[in-house]
Short mmCIF file of C-alpha atoms in Angstrom, two decimals:
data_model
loop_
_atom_site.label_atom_id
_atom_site.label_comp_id
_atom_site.label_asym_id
_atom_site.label_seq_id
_atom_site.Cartn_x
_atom_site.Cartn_y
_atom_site.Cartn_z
CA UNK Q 25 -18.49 -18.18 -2.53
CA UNK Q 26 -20.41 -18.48 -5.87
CA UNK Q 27 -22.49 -15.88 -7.46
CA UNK Q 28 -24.24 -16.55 -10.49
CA UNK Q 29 -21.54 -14.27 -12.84
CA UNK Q 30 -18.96 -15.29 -10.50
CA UNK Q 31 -17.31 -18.00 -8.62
CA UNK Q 32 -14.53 -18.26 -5.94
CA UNK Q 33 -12.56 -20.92 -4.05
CA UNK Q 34 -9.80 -20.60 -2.25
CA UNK Q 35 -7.03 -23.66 -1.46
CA UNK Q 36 -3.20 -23.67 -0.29
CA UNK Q 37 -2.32 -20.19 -1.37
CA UNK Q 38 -4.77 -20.39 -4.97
CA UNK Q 39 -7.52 -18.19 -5.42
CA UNK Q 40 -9.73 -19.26 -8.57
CA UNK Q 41 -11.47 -17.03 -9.50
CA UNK Q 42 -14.72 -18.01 -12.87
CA UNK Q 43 -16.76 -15.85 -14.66
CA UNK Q 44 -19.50 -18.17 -15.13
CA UNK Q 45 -21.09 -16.69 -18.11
CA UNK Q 46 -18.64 -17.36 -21.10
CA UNK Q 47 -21.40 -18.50 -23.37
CA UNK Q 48 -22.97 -15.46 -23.19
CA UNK Q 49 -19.46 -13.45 -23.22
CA UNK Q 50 -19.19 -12.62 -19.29
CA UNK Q 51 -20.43 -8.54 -20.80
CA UNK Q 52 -19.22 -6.01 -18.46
CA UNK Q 53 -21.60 -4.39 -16.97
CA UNK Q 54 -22.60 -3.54 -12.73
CA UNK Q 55 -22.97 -6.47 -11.41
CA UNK Q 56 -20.32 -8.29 -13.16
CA UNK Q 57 -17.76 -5.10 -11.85
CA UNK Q 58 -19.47 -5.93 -8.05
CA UNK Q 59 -19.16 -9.65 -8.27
CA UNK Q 60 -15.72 -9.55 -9.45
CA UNK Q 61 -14.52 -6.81 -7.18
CA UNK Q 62 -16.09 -8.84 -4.24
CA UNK Q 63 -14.09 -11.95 -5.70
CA UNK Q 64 -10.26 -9.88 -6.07
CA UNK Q 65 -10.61 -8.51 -2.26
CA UNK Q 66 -11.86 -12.28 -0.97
CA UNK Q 67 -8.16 -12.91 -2.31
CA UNK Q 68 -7.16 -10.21 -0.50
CA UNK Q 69 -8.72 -11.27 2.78
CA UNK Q 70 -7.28 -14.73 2.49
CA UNK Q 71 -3.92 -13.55 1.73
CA UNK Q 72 -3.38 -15.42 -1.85
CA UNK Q 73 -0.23 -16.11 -3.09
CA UNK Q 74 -2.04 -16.63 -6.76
CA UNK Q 75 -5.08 -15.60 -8.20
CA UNK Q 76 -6.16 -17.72 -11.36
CA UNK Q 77 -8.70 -16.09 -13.23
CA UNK Q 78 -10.13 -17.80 -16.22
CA UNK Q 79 -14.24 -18.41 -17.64
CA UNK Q 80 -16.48 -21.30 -18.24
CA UNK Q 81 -17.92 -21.29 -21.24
CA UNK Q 82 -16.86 -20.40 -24.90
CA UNK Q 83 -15.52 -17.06 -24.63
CA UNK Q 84 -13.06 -15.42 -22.32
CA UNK Q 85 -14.95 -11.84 -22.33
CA UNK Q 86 -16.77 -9.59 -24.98
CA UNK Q 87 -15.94 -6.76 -22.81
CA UNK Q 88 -19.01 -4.25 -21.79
CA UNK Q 89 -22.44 -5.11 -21.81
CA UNK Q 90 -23.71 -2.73 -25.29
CA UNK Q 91 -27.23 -4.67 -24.84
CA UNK Q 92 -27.18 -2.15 -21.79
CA UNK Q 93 -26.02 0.69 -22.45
CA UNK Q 94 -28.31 0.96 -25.88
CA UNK Q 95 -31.16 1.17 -23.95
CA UNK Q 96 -29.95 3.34 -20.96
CA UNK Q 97 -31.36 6.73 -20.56
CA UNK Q 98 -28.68 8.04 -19.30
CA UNK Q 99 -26.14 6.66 -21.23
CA UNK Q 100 -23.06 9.00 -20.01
CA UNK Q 101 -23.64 8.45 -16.34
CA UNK Q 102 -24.06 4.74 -16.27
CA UNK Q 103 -21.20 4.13 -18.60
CA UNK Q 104 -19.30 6.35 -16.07
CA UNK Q 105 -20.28 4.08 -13.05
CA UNK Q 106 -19.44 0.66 -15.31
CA UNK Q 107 -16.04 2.41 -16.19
CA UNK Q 108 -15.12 3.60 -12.79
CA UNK Q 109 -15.89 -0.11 -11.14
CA UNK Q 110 -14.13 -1.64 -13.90
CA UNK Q 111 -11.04 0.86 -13.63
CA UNK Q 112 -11.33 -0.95 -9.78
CA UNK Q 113 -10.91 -4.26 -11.17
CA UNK Q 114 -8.04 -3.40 -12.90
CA UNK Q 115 -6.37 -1.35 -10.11
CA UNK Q 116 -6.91 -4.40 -7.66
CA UNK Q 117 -5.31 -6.80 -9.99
CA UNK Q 118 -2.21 -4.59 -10.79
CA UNK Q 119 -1.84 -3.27 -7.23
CA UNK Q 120 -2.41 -7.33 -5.60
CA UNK Q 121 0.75 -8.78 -3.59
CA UNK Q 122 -0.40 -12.17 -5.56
CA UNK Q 123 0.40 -13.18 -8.81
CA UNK Q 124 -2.11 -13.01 -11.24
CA UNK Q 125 -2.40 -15.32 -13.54
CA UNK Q 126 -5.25 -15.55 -16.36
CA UNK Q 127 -6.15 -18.34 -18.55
CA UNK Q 128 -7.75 -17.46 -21.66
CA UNK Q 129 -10.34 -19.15 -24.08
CA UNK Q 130 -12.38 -18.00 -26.98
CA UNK Q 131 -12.44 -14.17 -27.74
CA UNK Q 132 -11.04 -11.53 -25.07
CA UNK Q 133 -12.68 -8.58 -26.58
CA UNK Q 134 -13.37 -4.35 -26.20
CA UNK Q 135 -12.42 -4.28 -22.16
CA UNK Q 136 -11.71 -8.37 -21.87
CA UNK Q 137 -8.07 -7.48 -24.08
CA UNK Q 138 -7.15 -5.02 -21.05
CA UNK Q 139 -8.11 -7.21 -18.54
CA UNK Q 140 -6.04 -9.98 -19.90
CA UNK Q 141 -2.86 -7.38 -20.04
CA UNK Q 142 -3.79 -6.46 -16.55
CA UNK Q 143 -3.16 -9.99 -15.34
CA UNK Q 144 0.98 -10.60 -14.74
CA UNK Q 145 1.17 -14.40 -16.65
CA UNK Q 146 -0.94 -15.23 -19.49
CA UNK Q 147 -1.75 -18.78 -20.88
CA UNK Q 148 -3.62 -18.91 -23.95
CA UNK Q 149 -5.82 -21.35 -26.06
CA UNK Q 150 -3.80 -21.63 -29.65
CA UNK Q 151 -7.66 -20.81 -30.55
CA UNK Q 152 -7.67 -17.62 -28.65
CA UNK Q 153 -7.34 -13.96 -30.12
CA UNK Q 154 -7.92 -10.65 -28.71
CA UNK Q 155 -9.26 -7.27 -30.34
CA UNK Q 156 -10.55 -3.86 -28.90
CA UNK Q 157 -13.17 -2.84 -31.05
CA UNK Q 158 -14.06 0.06 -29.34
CA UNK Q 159 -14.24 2.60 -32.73
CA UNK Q 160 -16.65 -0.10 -34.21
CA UNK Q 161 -19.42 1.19 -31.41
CA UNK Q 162 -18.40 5.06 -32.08
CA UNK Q 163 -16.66 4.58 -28.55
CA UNK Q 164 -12.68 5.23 -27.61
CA UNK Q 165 -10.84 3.18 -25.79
CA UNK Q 166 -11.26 1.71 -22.02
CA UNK Q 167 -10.41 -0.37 -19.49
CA UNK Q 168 -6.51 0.43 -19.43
CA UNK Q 169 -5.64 -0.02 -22.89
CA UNK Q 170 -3.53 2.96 -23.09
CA UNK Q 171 -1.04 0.36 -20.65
CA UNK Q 172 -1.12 -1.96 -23.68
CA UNK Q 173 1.34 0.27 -24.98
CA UNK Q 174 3.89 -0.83 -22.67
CA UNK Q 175 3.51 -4.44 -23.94
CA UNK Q 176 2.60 -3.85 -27.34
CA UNK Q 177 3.90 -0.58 -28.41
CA UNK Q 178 2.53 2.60 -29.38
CA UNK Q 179 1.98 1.67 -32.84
CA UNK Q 180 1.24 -1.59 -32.71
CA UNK Q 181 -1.85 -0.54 -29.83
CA UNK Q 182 -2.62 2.15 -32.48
CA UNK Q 183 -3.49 -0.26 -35.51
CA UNK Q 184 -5.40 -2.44 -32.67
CA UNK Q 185 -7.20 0.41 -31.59
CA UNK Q 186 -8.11 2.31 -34.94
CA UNK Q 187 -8.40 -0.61 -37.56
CA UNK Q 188 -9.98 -3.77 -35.01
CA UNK Q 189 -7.33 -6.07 -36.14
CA UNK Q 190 -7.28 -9.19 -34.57
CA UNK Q 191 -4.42 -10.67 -32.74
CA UNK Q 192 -4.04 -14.59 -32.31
CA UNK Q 193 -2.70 -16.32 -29.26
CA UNK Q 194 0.30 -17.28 -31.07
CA UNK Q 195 0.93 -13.54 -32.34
CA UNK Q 196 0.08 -12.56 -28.90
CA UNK Q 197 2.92 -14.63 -27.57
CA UNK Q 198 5.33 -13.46 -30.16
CA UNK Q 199 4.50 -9.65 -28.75
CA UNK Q 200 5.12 -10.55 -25.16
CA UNK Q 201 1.93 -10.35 -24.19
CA UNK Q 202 0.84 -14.08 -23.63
CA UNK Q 203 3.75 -16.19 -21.87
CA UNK Q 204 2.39 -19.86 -22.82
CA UNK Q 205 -0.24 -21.18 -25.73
CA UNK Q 206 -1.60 -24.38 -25.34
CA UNK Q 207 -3.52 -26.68 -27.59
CA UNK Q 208 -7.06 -26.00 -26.81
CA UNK Q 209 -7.41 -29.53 -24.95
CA UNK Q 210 -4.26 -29.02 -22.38
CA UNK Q 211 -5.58 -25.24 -21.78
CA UNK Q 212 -6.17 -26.64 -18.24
CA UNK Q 213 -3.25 -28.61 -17.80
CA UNK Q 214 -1.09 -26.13 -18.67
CA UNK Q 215 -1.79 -23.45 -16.76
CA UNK Q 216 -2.20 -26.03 -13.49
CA UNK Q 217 1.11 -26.34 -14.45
CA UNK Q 218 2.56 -22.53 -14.46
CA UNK Q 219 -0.05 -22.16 -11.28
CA UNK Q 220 2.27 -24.84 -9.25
CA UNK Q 221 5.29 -23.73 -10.48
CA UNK Q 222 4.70 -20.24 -9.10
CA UNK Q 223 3.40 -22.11 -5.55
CA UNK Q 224 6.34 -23.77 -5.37
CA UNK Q 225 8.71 -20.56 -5.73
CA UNK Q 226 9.28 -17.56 -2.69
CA UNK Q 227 6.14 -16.08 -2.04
CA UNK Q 228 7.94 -13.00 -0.95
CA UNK Q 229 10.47 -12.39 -3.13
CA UNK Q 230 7.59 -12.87 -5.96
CA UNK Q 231 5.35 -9.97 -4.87
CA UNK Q 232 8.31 -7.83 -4.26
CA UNK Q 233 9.40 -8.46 -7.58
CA UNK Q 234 6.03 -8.03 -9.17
CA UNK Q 235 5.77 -4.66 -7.28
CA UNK Q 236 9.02 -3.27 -8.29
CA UNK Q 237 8.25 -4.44 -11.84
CA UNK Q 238 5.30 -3.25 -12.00
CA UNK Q 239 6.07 0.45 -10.46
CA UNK Q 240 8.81 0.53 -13.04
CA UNK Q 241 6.30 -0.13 -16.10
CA UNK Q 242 3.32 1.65 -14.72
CA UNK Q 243 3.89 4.24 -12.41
CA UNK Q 244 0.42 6.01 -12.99
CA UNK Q 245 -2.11 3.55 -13.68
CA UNK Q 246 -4.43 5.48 -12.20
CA UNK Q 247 -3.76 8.53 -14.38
CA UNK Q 248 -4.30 6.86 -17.42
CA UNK Q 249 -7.41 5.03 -16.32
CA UNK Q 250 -8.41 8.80 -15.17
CA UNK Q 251 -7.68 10.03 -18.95
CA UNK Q 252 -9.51 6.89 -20.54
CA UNK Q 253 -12.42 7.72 -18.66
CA UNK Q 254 -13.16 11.00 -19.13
CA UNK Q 255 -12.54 10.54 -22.81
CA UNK Q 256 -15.22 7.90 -22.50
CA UNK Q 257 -17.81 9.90 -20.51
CA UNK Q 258 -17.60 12.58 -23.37
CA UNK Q 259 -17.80 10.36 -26.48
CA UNK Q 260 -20.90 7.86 -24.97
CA UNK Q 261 -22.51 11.56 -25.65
CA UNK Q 262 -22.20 11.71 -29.31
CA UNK Q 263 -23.57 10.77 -32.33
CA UNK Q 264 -21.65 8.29 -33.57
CA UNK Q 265 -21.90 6.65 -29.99
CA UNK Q 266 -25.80 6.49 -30.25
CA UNK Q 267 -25.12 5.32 -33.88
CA UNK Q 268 -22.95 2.87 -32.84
CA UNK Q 269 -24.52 0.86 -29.92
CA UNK Q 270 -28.11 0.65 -31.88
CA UNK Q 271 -26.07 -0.87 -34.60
CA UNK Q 272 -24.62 -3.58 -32.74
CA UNK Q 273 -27.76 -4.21 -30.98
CA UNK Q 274 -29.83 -4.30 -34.16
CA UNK Q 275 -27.01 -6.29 -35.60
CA UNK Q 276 -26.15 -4.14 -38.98
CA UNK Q 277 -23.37 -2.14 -40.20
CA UNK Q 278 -22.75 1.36 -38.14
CA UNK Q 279 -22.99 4.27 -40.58
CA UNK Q 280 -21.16 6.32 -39.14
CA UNK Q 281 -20.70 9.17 -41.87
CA UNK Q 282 -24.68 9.65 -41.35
CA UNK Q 283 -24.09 10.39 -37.46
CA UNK Q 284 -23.42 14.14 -36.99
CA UNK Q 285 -22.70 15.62 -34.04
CA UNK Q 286 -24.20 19.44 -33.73
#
């Protein structure tokens, strides 16, 4: 199967899984939330043992498609409908029986840092960093970063959340968050590498302990996702949301003090 966001292939227990557009960011938006949901239950179908999602292209993911929503009508509703498919995504990568693991590139950005987190092995380009970014569009936070917080930490996820910082592969790593970095070049190589090693282990003993493990860390996912969007669906109606979005789009400074809410 290959869709033209998308691509799948399926061999000896591996599901790849591309996002295609990584020069353009691979934005979240509809029909990246379709093509990638259609991709995650393929794996399902053919019973894979692991599911290796990575992108083509420079960048991992920018996270959701603000070229969009600026010039929706109807902002609150069709952020609500990107939210609620991507809230799928993550659901079906936590809840698979396979092991997910992602292979990261470039910038993993606003709903692209989740993502990563939602993925159970992470190999990173030394290049790599990841950042939320949300507050810089007058947006909160999304696509199950409040379950950073069991990785990072409650302040740590705070700082990321509230100030943008940046965090590199290597500091990434350090947190617990990214199990391997890899020199840009042997990106490839070295996650080929994890990939066989977790081919060559016990399928089932592997998704039972993924599932206990992951029941243990997260036991309502689909609470917080629940909480995160709401929160969203309320401030995509504000101010500083409208003040945010045309900033990015018309590529200038947010001013956010000048964006009232009455």
């Amino acid at each position: 199967m290959t869709e033209n966001l998308v691509s799948y292939r399926f061999e000896d227990g591996l599901a790849r899984i591309v996002m295609l557009r990584g020069d353009q960011g691979n934005p979240i938006n509809g029909a990246w939330n379709a093509a990638m949901l259609r991709a995650l239950r393929r794996a399902k179908n053919d019973r894979a043992r692991v599911i290796l999602l990575s992108a083509a292209g420079r960048f991992f993911c920018v996270g959701g498609d603000l070229t969009v929503l600026a010039a929706s009508e109807r902002l609150p509703d069709d952020l609500d409908d990107i939210a609620d498919a991507l809230h799928r995504v993550v659901s079906e990568i936590q809840r698979s029986d396979a092991i997910v693991v992602c292979s990261v590139q470039g910038v993993a950005a606003g709903a692209g840092f989740p993502l990563v987190a939602a993925a159970d092995l992470v190999v990173a380009a030394r290049s790599a960093s990841f950042t939320l970014g949300y507050s810089k569009v007058g947006l909160s936070v999304d696509g199950g970063t409040s379950l950073l917080v069991n990785t990072l930490g409650l302040h740590r996820v705070l700082r990321l959340a509230l100030l943008n910082e940046r965090v590199t592969a290597d500091e990434a790593a350090e947190l617990g968050l990214v199990a391997k970095v890899a020199a840009d070049a042997e990106l490839a190589a070295v996650t080929e590498e994890l990939v066989r090693t977790l081919l060559a282990g016990p399928a089932r003993a592997q998704a039972a302990t993924k599932a206990l493990i992951r029941q243990a860390a997260e036991a309502d996912i689909e609470a917080a996702l629940r909480r995160e969007a709401l929160a969203l669906r309320t401030q995509a109606q504000s101010a500083e949301a409208s003040e945010g979005t045309a900033a990015f789009v018309g590529k200038r400074r947010p001013r956010f003090g000048a964006a009232v809410d009455t």
